[in-house]
Amino acid sequence: MKALQLVAANDLQLKEVEIPKVGENEVLCKVWSTSICGTDQHIIDNYYPGYWPKSFPIILGHEWSGEIVELGKNSDKFGWNVGDRVAGIANVGCGHCKNCLEGRWTICLNYGKKDIHQMYGHITNGAYAEYISVSIKSIAKVPDDMSHNLAACMDPISIALHMIERSGLKIGEDVLINGSGAQGLYSVILAKAMGANRIFISGSGSRLMKGAELGAIPIDYKKENVVDYIMEATDGLGVMRVFECTGTELGINQACHVVSRGGCISTISLPKDDVKIPIRQIVLDEIDLHGSRANPNTLPRAILVADQHIEALDSMITHVFSIEDYQKAFSIFNGRLEDSLKVVIKPNGFEK
Ligand SMILES: [Zn+2]
Ligand SMILES: [Zn+2]
């Protein structure tokens, strides 16, 4: 089968490889759509040496959707059938450690241990491939009216949902979403669905305009001081929940300065280097700072919410390419060219 394999750091190649064997609690899926994630390029660039990936070669891709074509020995007992349309996510916990048993399997205590833990497209072969064999713990069924391309975005959408849930958002609270990339824009839809009052979003350009189109109050961080804007709009109180999706020192510090006393910053951003934060203020104002990793148990509910916002979410998928055109796909995505947002690769070509 065709697959995009990272053969060494900075060396992604379209290769012919074996179709993977299906394990007993796994399913073999024909991959229809794989969405490019910012993390893919970080892995290619060797941002996390020895961590993502642990070794080469590895097939990348972790935001995907497809169709079950073969069942592992036990998979039918859990209700899976050949022909099921599914969305997949990256993480699978070991299922047996304390954190996994408490439902927090994205912080599995056996993270990265060979044979008992998988993370597709990071340390386990992923979905830029015609086929992927995955644990049934890492997939959920998708409704008939949801396209494969949108289903491939359910990994990041369910990550945004986890970030918002970690913040403890209550109905009627004002929020700031820092960053108007895909995660920020997904968060607008989710925060609205979860009853946020005013949703401010910081960003710039066409992505920020998209946020406004989705109903958020846009703040162009290149023209306005985000902290001043929020303080003015909230009579100096700040917002109760901040969702930090920029991964920049500026964004993280802004988050610390716009959050209300007793409020919460929930972050999914992974800055390249650690950044300084005003810890004295965090202590004195009892600010909760929540790291938020991936999507433990949010995928099925994220699919239900997404199914009510199909048009808005589809409009964020700006480019679709065959797997042969992967270099063009990555350059458009990485360069944010042509107002690109989510860029999808089709390992099995385009559906009829
Ligand atoms: Zn991703
Ligand atoms: Zn575990």
Coordinates of C-alpha atoms and ligand atoms in Angstrom, one line a residue:
M1 CA 0.0 0.0 0.0
K2 CA 1.0 3.6 -0.4
A3 CA 2.0 5.5 2.8
L4 CA 3.8 8.6 3.8
Q5 CA 6.7 7.4 5.8
L6 CA 9.2 9.5 7.8
V7 CA 12.3 7.5 7.1
A8 CA 14.6 9.9 9.1
A9 CA 14.3 13.4 10.5
N10 CA 13.3 15.8 7.7
D11 CA 12.8 13.0 5.3
L12 CA 9.1 12.2 4.5
Q13 CA 8.7 9.9 1.5
L14 CA 5.8 8.3 -0.3
K15 CA 6.6 4.6 0.0
E16 CA 5.1 1.3 -0.9
V17 CA 4.8 -0.7 2.3
E18 CA 3.0 -3.8 3.6
I19 CA -0.7 -3.6 4.7
P20 CA -0.6 -3.9 8.5
K21 CA -1.9 -7.0 10.2
V22 CA -5.0 -6.6 12.4
G23 CA -4.7 -7.4 16.1
E24 CA -7.4 -9.1 18.2
N25 CA -8.9 -5.9 19.6
E26 CA -8.2 -3.9 16.4
V27 CA -9.9 -3.2 13.1
L28 CA -8.2 -2.7 9.7
C29 CA -9.6 0.5 8.1
K30 CA -9.4 1.8 4.6
V31 CA -8.4 5.4 5.2
W32 CA -10.5 7.9 3.2
S33 CA -9.2 11.2 4.6
T34 CA -6.3 12.3 6.8
S35 CA -6.1 15.9 7.9
I36 CA -2.7 17.6 8.3
C37 CA -1.9 18.7 11.8
G38 CA 0.7 21.3 12.9
T39 CA 2.3 18.5 14.9
D40 CA 3.1 16.5 11.8
Q41 CA 5.6 19.1 10.6
H42 CA 7.0 19.4 14.1
I43 CA 7.6 15.6 14.1
I44 CA 9.2 15.8 10.6
D45 CA 11.4 18.6 11.9
N46 CA 12.5 16.5 14.9
Y47 CA 11.2 18.9 17.5
Y48 CA 10.8 16.0 19.9
P49 CA 13.9 13.8 19.3
G50 CA 13.5 10.3 20.7
Y51 CA 9.9 11.1 21.9
W52 CA 7.9 11.6 18.7
P53 CA 8.9 9.3 17.1
K54 CA 10.8 6.8 19.2
S55 CA 12.4 5.3 16.1
F56 CA 12.3 5.5 12.3
P57 CA 10.8 4.7 9.9
I58 CA 7.2 5.7 10.9
I59 CA 4.1 6.4 9.0
L60 CA 2.7 9.8 10.1
G61 CA -0.9 11.0 10.3
H62 CA -3.2 10.9 13.2
E63 CA -6.3 12.9 12.2
W64 CA -8.2 10.5 10.0
S65 CA -11.4 8.8 9.0
G66 CA -12.2 5.7 7.0
E67 CA -14.1 2.5 6.7
I68 CA -13.7 -0.8 8.5
V69 CA -12.6 -3.5 6.1
E70 CA -11.5 -6.3 8.5
L71 CA -12.3 -7.1 12.1
G72 CA -9.8 -8.4 14.6
K73 CA -10.7 -11.6 16.5
N74 CA -12.7 -9.8 19.3
S75 CA -13.8 -6.6 17.6
D76 CA -17.3 -7.8 16.5
K77 CA -18.0 -8.6 20.1
F78 CA -17.8 -4.9 20.8
G79 CA -20.3 -4.0 18.1
W80 CA -18.0 -3.3 15.2
N81 CA -18.9 -4.3 11.7
V82 CA -17.2 -4.3 8.3
G83 CA -18.4 -1.2 6.5
D84 CA -18.7 1.0 9.6
R85 CA -17.6 4.5 8.9
V86 CA -15.3 5.7 11.6
A87 CA -13.3 8.7 12.9
G88 CA -10.0 8.0 14.6
I89 CA -7.8 9.7 17.2
A90 CA -4.1 9.4 18.0
N91 CA -4.0 8.1 21.6
V92 CA -4.7 4.6 23.0
G93 CA -3.8 4.1 26.6
C94 CA -2.6 0.8 28.0
G95 CA -6.1 0.4 29.6
H96 CA -4.7 -1.1 32.8
C97 CA -2.8 1.6 34.7
K98 CA -4.4 3.9 37.3
N99 CA -4.8 6.8 34.9
C100 CA -6.3 4.7 32.2
L101 CA -8.8 3.1 34.7
E102 CA -9.8 6.6 35.8
G103 CA -10.5 7.5 32.2
R104 CA -7.4 9.7 31.8
W105 CA -5.7 7.5 29.2
T106 CA -4.0 10.3 27.3
I107 CA -1.7 10.5 30.3
C108 CA -1.3 6.8 30.5
L109 CA 1.4 5.8 33.0
N110 CA 2.7 3.3 30.5
Y111 CA 3.1 6.0 27.8
G112 CA 5.4 4.9 25.0
K113 CA 6.0 1.4 26.2
K114 CA 6.3 -1.0 23.3
D115 CA 3.4 -3.4 22.8
I116 CA 1.1 -2.0 25.5
H117 CA 0.7 1.6 24.4
Q118 CA 0.1 3.2 21.1
M119 CA 0.0 6.7 19.7
Y120 CA -0.8 6.7 16.0
G121 CA 1.3 8.9 13.8
H122 CA 3.6 9.8 16.7
I123 CA 5.1 6.6 18.0
T124 CA 2.9 4.0 16.2
N125 CA 2.3 3.9 12.4
G126 CA -0.4 6.4 11.4
A127 CA -2.9 7.2 8.8
Y128 CA -1.2 8.8 5.8
A129 CA -1.6 5.3 4.3
E130 CA -4.2 3.4 2.3
Y131 CA -4.9 1.2 5.4
I132 CA -4.4 1.5 9.1
S133 CA -4.9 -1.1 11.8
V134 CA -6.1 0.5 15.0
S135 CA -7.4 -0.3 18.5
I136 CA -11.2 -0.2 18.7
K137 CA -10.5 2.2 21.7
S138 CA -9.3 4.9 19.2
I139 CA -12.3 5.1 16.9
A140 CA -16.0 6.1 17.0
K141 CA -18.7 5.7 14.4
V142 CA -19.7 8.8 12.4
P143 CA -23.2 9.7 11.2
D144 CA -24.1 9.2 7.5
D145 CA -24.4 12.9 6.8
M146 CA -20.9 13.7 7.9
S147 CA -18.3 13.6 5.2
H148 CA -15.1 11.6 5.5
N149 CA -13.1 14.9 5.3
L150 CA -15.0 16.4 8.3
A151 CA -14.8 13.1 10.2
A152 CA -11.0 13.3 9.8
C153 CA -11.1 16.5 11.8
M154 CA -12.8 14.9 14.7
D155 CA -9.4 14.3 16.5
P156 CA -8.7 18.1 16.8
I157 CA -12.3 18.9 17.4
S158 CA -12.5 16.4 20.3
I159 CA -9.2 17.9 21.6
A160 CA -10.8 21.4 21.7
L161 CA -13.7 19.9 23.6
H162 CA -11.4 18.4 26.2
M163 CA -9.7 21.8 26.6
I164 CA -13.0 23.5 27.2
E165 CA -14.3 20.9 29.6
R166 CA -11.1 21.1 31.6
S167 CA -11.8 24.8 32.1
G168 CA -15.0 24.2 34.0
L169 CA -16.9 26.6 31.7
K170 CA -20.3 27.5 33.1
I171 CA -23.3 28.8 31.1
G172 CA -23.3 32.6 30.8
E173 CA -19.5 33.1 31.3
D174 CA -17.4 35.3 29.0
V175 CA -14.4 33.5 27.4
L176 CA -11.3 34.5 25.4
I177 CA -10.0 32.1 22.8
N178 CA -6.4 32.9 22.1
G179 CA -5.5 32.1 18.6
S180 CA -7.7 31.8 15.5
G181 CA -6.2 28.6 13.9
A182 CA -8.4 25.5 13.5
Q183 CA -8.3 24.7 17.3
G184 CA -9.4 28.3 18.1
L185 CA -12.2 28.2 15.6
Y186 CA -13.4 24.8 16.7
S187 CA -13.5 26.2 20.2
V188 CA -15.8 29.0 19.1
I189 CA -18.4 26.5 18.0
L190 CA -18.0 24.3 21.1
A191 CA -17.9 27.2 23.6
K192 CA -21.1 28.5 22.1
A193 CA -22.7 25.0 22.2
M194 CA -21.7 24.9 25.9
G195 CA -23.4 28.1 26.8
A196 CA -20.6 30.7 26.9
N197 CA -21.9 34.3 26.8
R198 CA -19.5 36.5 24.9
I199 CA -16.8 34.7 23.0
F200 CA -13.8 36.8 22.3
I201 CA -11.2 35.5 19.9
S202 CA -7.7 36.9 19.2
G203 CA -5.9 36.4 15.9
S204 CA -5.5 38.0 12.6
G205 CA -6.3 37.9 8.9
S206 CA -8.8 35.6 7.3
R207 CA -8.8 33.2 10.2
L208 CA -9.9 35.9 12.6
M209 CA -12.6 36.9 10.2
K210 CA -13.8 33.3 10.2
G211 CA -14.0 33.5 14.0
A212 CA -16.3 36.5 13.6
E213 CA -18.4 34.7 11.0
L214 CA -18.9 31.9 13.6
G215 CA -20.2 34.5 16.1
A216 CA -17.1 35.4 18.1
I217 CA -16.0 39.0 18.9
P218 CA -12.7 39.4 16.9
I219 CA -9.6 41.1 18.4
D220 CA -6.8 41.6 15.9
Y221 CA -3.7 41.2 18.0
K222 CA -1.6 43.0 15.4
K223 CA -3.7 46.2 15.8
E224 CA -5.1 46.0 19.3
N225 CA -3.7 45.2 22.7
V226 CA -5.6 42.1 23.6
V227 CA -5.3 42.6 27.4
D228 CA -6.5 46.2 27.2
Y229 CA -9.4 45.2 24.9
I230 CA -10.7 42.5 27.2
M231 CA -10.3 44.7 30.3
E232 CA -12.2 47.5 28.7
A233 CA -15.0 45.1 27.6
T234 CA -15.3 43.5 31.0
D235 CA -15.1 46.6 33.2
G236 CA -11.7 45.6 34.3
L237 CA -12.7 42.1 35.5
G238 CA -11.3 39.9 32.8
V239 CA -12.9 36.7 31.5
M240 CA -13.5 33.6 33.6
R241 CA -12.1 31.1 31.0
V242 CA -9.3 31.5 28.6
F243 CA -8.5 28.9 26.0
E244 CA -4.9 29.2 25.0
C245 CA -4.2 27.9 21.5
T246 CA -1.3 30.1 20.3
G247 CA 1.7 28.4 21.8
T248 CA 3.5 31.7 21.8
E249 CA 5.0 33.6 24.8
L250 CA 2.9 36.6 24.0
G251 CA -0.3 34.5 23.9
I252 CA 0.4 32.7 27.1
N253 CA 1.2 35.9 28.9
Q254 CA -1.9 37.6 27.6
A255 CA -3.9 34.6 28.9
C256 CA -2.4 35.2 32.4
H257 CA -3.3 38.9 32.3
V258 CA -6.9 38.7 30.9
V259 CA -8.2 36.0 33.2
S260 CA -10.5 37.0 36.1
R261 CA -9.6 36.5 39.7
G262 CA -10.6 32.9 40.4
G263 CA -10.7 32.1 36.7
C264 CA -9.1 29.4 34.6
I265 CA -6.7 29.2 31.7
S266 CA -7.0 25.9 29.8
T267 CA -4.2 25.3 27.3
I268 CA -3.5 22.9 24.5
S269 CA -0.6 24.9 23.0
L270 CA 2.9 23.4 23.0
P271 CA 5.4 26.2 22.8
K272 CA 8.8 25.1 21.3
D273 CA 10.5 26.3 24.5
D274 CA 9.2 26.9 28.0
V275 CA 8.0 30.4 28.6
K276 CA 7.9 32.6 31.7
I277 CA 4.6 32.9 33.4
P278 CA 3.6 35.4 36.2
I279 CA 3.3 32.8 39.0
R280 CA 2.8 35.3 41.8
Q281 CA -0.3 36.6 40.1
I282 CA -1.5 33.0 39.5
V283 CA -1.1 32.3 43.2
L284 CA -2.6 35.6 44.6
D285 CA -5.6 35.5 42.2
E286 CA -6.2 31.8 42.5
I287 CA -5.9 31.3 38.8
D288 CA -6.3 27.6 37.7
L289 CA -3.9 26.8 34.9
H290 CA -4.9 23.5 33.3
G291 CA -2.7 21.6 30.8
S292 CA -5.0 19.7 28.5
R293 CA -3.7 16.7 26.6
A294 CA -5.6 15.3 23.6
N295 CA -9.1 13.9 23.8
P296 CA -9.8 11.4 26.6
N297 CA -13.5 10.2 26.1
T298 CA -14.6 13.3 24.2
L299 CA -14.7 11.9 20.6
P300 CA -18.2 10.5 20.6
R301 CA -19.7 13.7 22.1
A302 CA -17.6 15.9 19.8
I303 CA -19.1 14.0 16.9
L304 CA -22.6 14.7 18.1
V305 CA -21.9 18.4 18.4
A306 CA -20.1 18.5 15.1
D307 CA -23.1 16.9 13.4
Q308 CA -25.1 19.9 14.4
H309 CA -22.6 22.3 12.8
I310 CA -21.6 20.5 9.6
E311 CA -21.8 23.5 7.3
A312 CA -19.6 25.7 9.5
L313 CA -17.1 22.9 10.1
D314 CA -17.0 21.8 6.4
S315 CA -16.2 25.4 5.5
M316 CA -12.9 25.2 7.5
I317 CA -11.7 22.4 5.2
T318 CA -10.1 24.6 2.5
H319 CA -7.9 22.2 0.5
V320 CA -8.0 18.5 -0.4
F321 CA -5.1 16.6 -2.1
S322 CA -4.3 13.1 -3.3
I323 CA -1.5 11.4 -1.4
E324 CA 0.8 11.8 -4.4
D325 CA 0.5 15.6 -4.0
Y326 CA 1.5 15.5 -0.3
Q327 CA 4.4 18.0 -0.8
K328 CA 2.1 20.6 -2.2
A329 CA -0.4 19.9 0.6
F330 CA 2.2 20.3 3.3
S331 CA 3.6 23.5 1.8
I332 CA 0.1 25.1 1.5
F333 CA -0.7 24.1 5.1
N334 CA 2.6 25.1 6.6
G335 CA 2.8 28.3 4.7
R336 CA -0.8 29.1 5.5
L337 CA -1.0 29.8 1.7
E338 CA -4.3 30.5 -0.1
D339 CA -6.1 31.2 3.2
S340 CA -5.7 27.6 4.0
L341 CA -7.1 26.2 7.3
K342 CA -7.6 22.4 7.4
V343 CA -5.9 20.6 4.5
V344 CA -6.9 17.0 3.9
I345 CA -4.9 14.2 2.1
K346 CA -6.8 11.3 0.4
P347 CA -4.7 8.1 0.7
N348 CA -7.2 6.1 -1.4
G349 CA -8.0 8.8 -3.9
F350 CA -11.3 10.7 -4.0
E351 CA -14.6 9.0 -3.2
K352 CA -16.9 8.3 -6.1
Ligands
ZN1 ZN -3.3 16.7 15.5
ZN2 ZN -2.4 3.3 31.0

